[in-house]
Amino acid sequence: MRAAGVPLRPGAHGGRGDPLARSARPPAGDPHPHPALGTVPNVRLPIRYAATPMADPTPAPAIGQHTAQVLAEVLGYDAQRIAGLAEGGAFGTRVPRGAENPA
């Protein structure tokens, strides 16, 4: 690589194989608990910022988990209107029953 003019610090690849092969691997991660799915993999970002603290990972929201909350807080819908939308099938069949009630 140096012969091609690519800057490379000594030992950047531990002296083993192609230094670019290491970057082709996905970043490592740790398994995290999920309330509905058990343990799920969490991919760690390959970038670290010195002055930015890392937040603890949280599970992804379930489908429809925040639908009623958004309709109530952002659009100002009341519980009766949201329940009517849910009853009419506006949220599909994958939204759990009871999700139409704003928390």
PDB file of C-alpha atoms in Angstrom:
ATOM      1  CA  MET A   1       0.000   0.000   0.000  1.00  0.00           C
ATOM      2  CA  ARG A   2       2.838   2.364   0.775  1.00  0.00           C
ATOM      3  CA  ALA A   3       4.208   1.733  -2.733  1.00  0.00           C
ATOM      4  CA  ALA A   4       0.901   3.050  -4.091  1.00  0.00           C
ATOM      5  CA  GLY A   5       1.168   6.166  -1.911  1.00  0.00           C
ATOM      6  CA  VAL A   6      -1.532   5.139   0.561  1.00  0.00           C
ATOM      7  CA  PRO A   7      -0.643   6.372   4.056  1.00  0.00           C
ATOM      8  CA  LEU A   8      -0.578   3.546   6.561  1.00  0.00           C
ATOM      9  CA  ARG A   9       0.792   3.518  10.069  1.00  0.00           C
ATOM     10  CA  PRO A  10       3.055   0.594  10.967  1.00  0.00           C
ATOM     11  CA  GLY A  11       1.134  -2.336  12.386  1.00  0.00           C
ATOM     12  CA  ALA A  12      -2.259  -0.946  11.391  1.00  0.00           C
ATOM     13  CA  HIS A  13      -3.390  -4.416  10.449  1.00  0.00           C
ATOM     14  CA  GLY A  14      -1.420  -6.292  13.052  1.00  0.00           C
ATOM     15  CA  GLY A  15       0.942  -7.589  10.381  1.00  0.00           C
ATOM     16  CA  ARG A  16      -1.654 -10.109   9.214  1.00  0.00           C
ATOM     17  CA  GLY A  17      -3.180 -10.149   5.753  1.00  0.00           C
ATOM     18  CA  ASP A  18      -4.906  -7.308   3.982  1.00  0.00           C
ATOM     19  CA  PRO A  19      -5.515  -4.288   6.250  1.00  0.00           C
ATOM     20  CA  LEU A  20      -8.755  -3.500   4.382  1.00  0.00           C
ATOM     21  CA  ALA A  21     -10.220  -6.932   5.076  1.00  0.00           C
ATOM     22  CA  ARG A  22     -10.756  -6.006   8.707  1.00  0.00           C
ATOM     23  CA  SER A  23     -12.952  -3.040   7.836  1.00  0.00           C
ATOM     24  CA  ALA A  24     -15.224  -5.239   5.696  1.00  0.00           C
ATOM     25  CA  ARG A  25     -16.510  -7.046   8.777  1.00  0.00           C
ATOM     26  CA  PRO A  26     -19.634  -5.709  10.470  1.00  0.00           C
ATOM     27  CA  PRO A  27     -18.992  -3.916  13.762  1.00  0.00           C
ATOM     28  CA  ALA A  28     -19.226  -6.102  16.819  1.00  0.00           C
ATOM     29  CA  GLY A  29     -22.177  -5.789  19.124  1.00  0.00           C
ATOM     30  CA  ASP A  30     -23.637  -7.087  22.316  1.00  0.00           C
ATOM     31  CA  PRO A  31     -26.898  -8.975  22.771  1.00  0.00           C
ATOM     32  CA  HIS A  32     -29.633  -7.010  24.528  1.00  0.00           C
ATOM     33  CA  PRO A  33     -32.934  -8.109  26.053  1.00  0.00           C
ATOM     34  CA  HIS A  34     -36.144  -7.326  24.172  1.00  0.00           C
ATOM     35  CA  PRO A  35     -39.503  -7.629  25.958  1.00  0.00           C
ATOM     36  CA  ALA A  36     -41.179  -9.543  23.123  1.00  0.00           C
ATOM     37  CA  LEU A  37     -38.322 -11.166  21.209  1.00  0.00           C
ATOM     38  CA  GLY A  38     -35.992 -12.349  23.945  1.00  0.00           C
ATOM     39  CA  THR A  39     -32.357 -11.527  23.308  1.00  0.00           C
ATOM     40  CA  VAL A  40     -31.573  -9.630  20.113  1.00  0.00           C
ATOM     41  CA  PRO A  41     -28.222  -8.564  18.635  1.00  0.00           C
ATOM     42  CA  ASN A  42     -27.328  -4.905  18.873  1.00  0.00           C
ATOM     43  CA  VAL A  43     -24.777  -3.722  16.325  1.00  0.00           C
ATOM     44  CA  ARG A  44     -22.301  -1.268  17.765  1.00  0.00           C
ATOM     45  CA  LEU A  45     -21.461   1.751  15.612  1.00  0.00           C
ATOM     46  CA  PRO A  46     -17.899   1.673  14.289  1.00  0.00           C
ATOM     47  CA  ILE A  47     -17.482   5.401  14.997  1.00  0.00           C
ATOM     48  CA  ARG A  48     -16.681   6.788  18.431  1.00  0.00           C
ATOM     49  CA  TYR A  49     -16.749  10.474  19.313  1.00  0.00           C
ATOM     50  CA  ALA A  50     -14.553  11.611  22.181  1.00  0.00           C
ATOM     51  CA  ALA A  51     -16.946  14.304  23.420  1.00  0.00           C
ATOM     52  CA  THR A  52     -20.234  12.476  22.763  1.00  0.00           C
ATOM     53  CA  PRO A  53     -21.430  10.054  25.433  1.00  0.00           C
ATOM     54  CA  MET A  54     -22.955   6.803  24.245  1.00  0.00           C
ATOM     55  CA  ALA A  55     -26.570   6.138  25.208  1.00  0.00           C
ATOM     56  CA  ASP A  56     -27.513   2.734  26.529  1.00  0.00           C
ATOM     57  CA  PRO A  57     -29.281   0.724  23.831  1.00  0.00           C
ATOM     58  CA  THR A  58     -33.022   0.278  24.149  1.00  0.00           C
ATOM     59  CA  PRO A  59     -35.334  -2.181  22.382  1.00  0.00           C
ATOM     60  CA  ALA A  60     -37.011  -1.039  19.187  1.00  0.00           C
ATOM     61  CA  PRO A  61     -40.651  -0.067  19.678  1.00  0.00           C
ATOM     62  CA  ALA A  62     -43.345  -2.558  18.738  1.00  0.00           C
ATOM     63  CA  ILE A  63     -45.448  -1.877  15.667  1.00  0.00           C
ATOM     64  CA  GLY A  64     -48.067   0.683  16.642  1.00  0.00           C
ATOM     65  CA  GLN A  65     -46.638   1.186  20.119  1.00  0.00           C
ATOM     66  CA  HIS A  66     -46.628   4.980  19.810  1.00  0.00           C
ATOM     67  CA  THR A  67     -49.470   5.470  17.311  1.00  0.00           C
ATOM     68  CA  ALA A  68     -52.043   6.673  19.834  1.00  0.00           C
ATOM     69  CA  GLN A  69     -49.509   8.843  21.621  1.00  0.00           C
ATOM     70  CA  VAL A  70     -48.536  10.605  18.378  1.00  0.00           C
ATOM     71  CA  LEU A  71     -52.166  11.064  17.315  1.00  0.00           C
ATOM     72  CA  ALA A  72     -53.015  12.531  20.710  1.00  0.00           C
ATOM     73  CA  GLU A  73     -49.957  14.718  21.292  1.00  0.00           C
ATOM     74  CA  VAL A  74     -49.179  15.861  17.745  1.00  0.00           C
ATOM     75  CA  LEU A  75     -52.605  15.933  16.090  1.00  0.00           C
ATOM     76  CA  GLY A  76     -54.707  16.552  19.195  1.00  0.00           C
ATOM     77  CA  TYR A  77     -56.990  13.533  18.685  1.00  0.00           C
ATOM     78  CA  ASP A  78     -58.985  12.499  21.745  1.00  0.00           C
ATOM     79  CA  ALA A  79     -59.287   8.906  22.959  1.00  0.00           C
ATOM     80  CA  GLN A  80     -62.729   8.474  21.354  1.00  0.00           C
ATOM     81  CA  ARG A  81     -61.479   9.517  17.912  1.00  0.00           C
ATOM     82  CA  ILE A  82     -58.423   7.267  18.180  1.00  0.00           C
ATOM     83  CA  ALA A  83     -60.593   4.330  19.291  1.00  0.00           C
ATOM     84  CA  GLY A  84     -62.879   4.962  16.293  1.00  0.00           C
ATOM     85  CA  LEU A  85     -59.913   4.875  13.934  1.00  0.00           C
ATOM     86  CA  ALA A  86     -58.716   1.616  15.492  1.00  0.00           C
ATOM     87  CA  GLU A  87     -62.191   0.090  15.278  1.00  0.00           C
ATOM     88  CA  GLY A  88     -62.377   1.058  11.597  1.00  0.00           C
ATOM     89  CA  GLY A  89     -59.059  -0.710  10.908  1.00  0.00           C
ATOM     90  CA  ALA A  90     -56.988   2.423  10.280  1.00  0.00           C
ATOM     91  CA  PHE A  91     -54.031   0.942  12.121  1.00  0.00           C
ATOM     92  CA  GLY A  92     -54.127  -2.443  10.381  1.00  0.00           C
ATOM     93  CA  THR A  93     -54.177  -5.816  12.035  1.00  0.00           C
ATOM     94  CA  ARG A  94     -50.651  -5.836  13.466  1.00  0.00           C
ATOM     95  CA  VAL A  95     -51.280  -3.144  16.091  1.00  0.00           C
ATOM     96  CA  PRO A  96     -51.991  -4.816  19.437  1.00  0.00           C
ATOM     97  CA  ARG A  97     -55.430  -4.305  20.961  1.00  0.00           C
ATOM     98  CA  GLY A  98     -55.374  -1.508  23.496  1.00  0.00           C
ATOM     99  CA  ALA A  99     -52.739   0.467  21.579  1.00  0.00           C
ATOM    100  CA  GLU A 100     -55.459   2.868  20.514  1.00  0.00           C
ATOM    101  CA  ASN A 101     -55.664   4.309  24.039  1.00  0.00           C
ATOM    102  CA  PRO A 102     -53.201   7.175  24.519  1.00  0.00           C
ATOM    103  CA  ALA A 103     -50.910   6.696  27.465  1.00  0.00           C
TER     104      ALA A 103
END
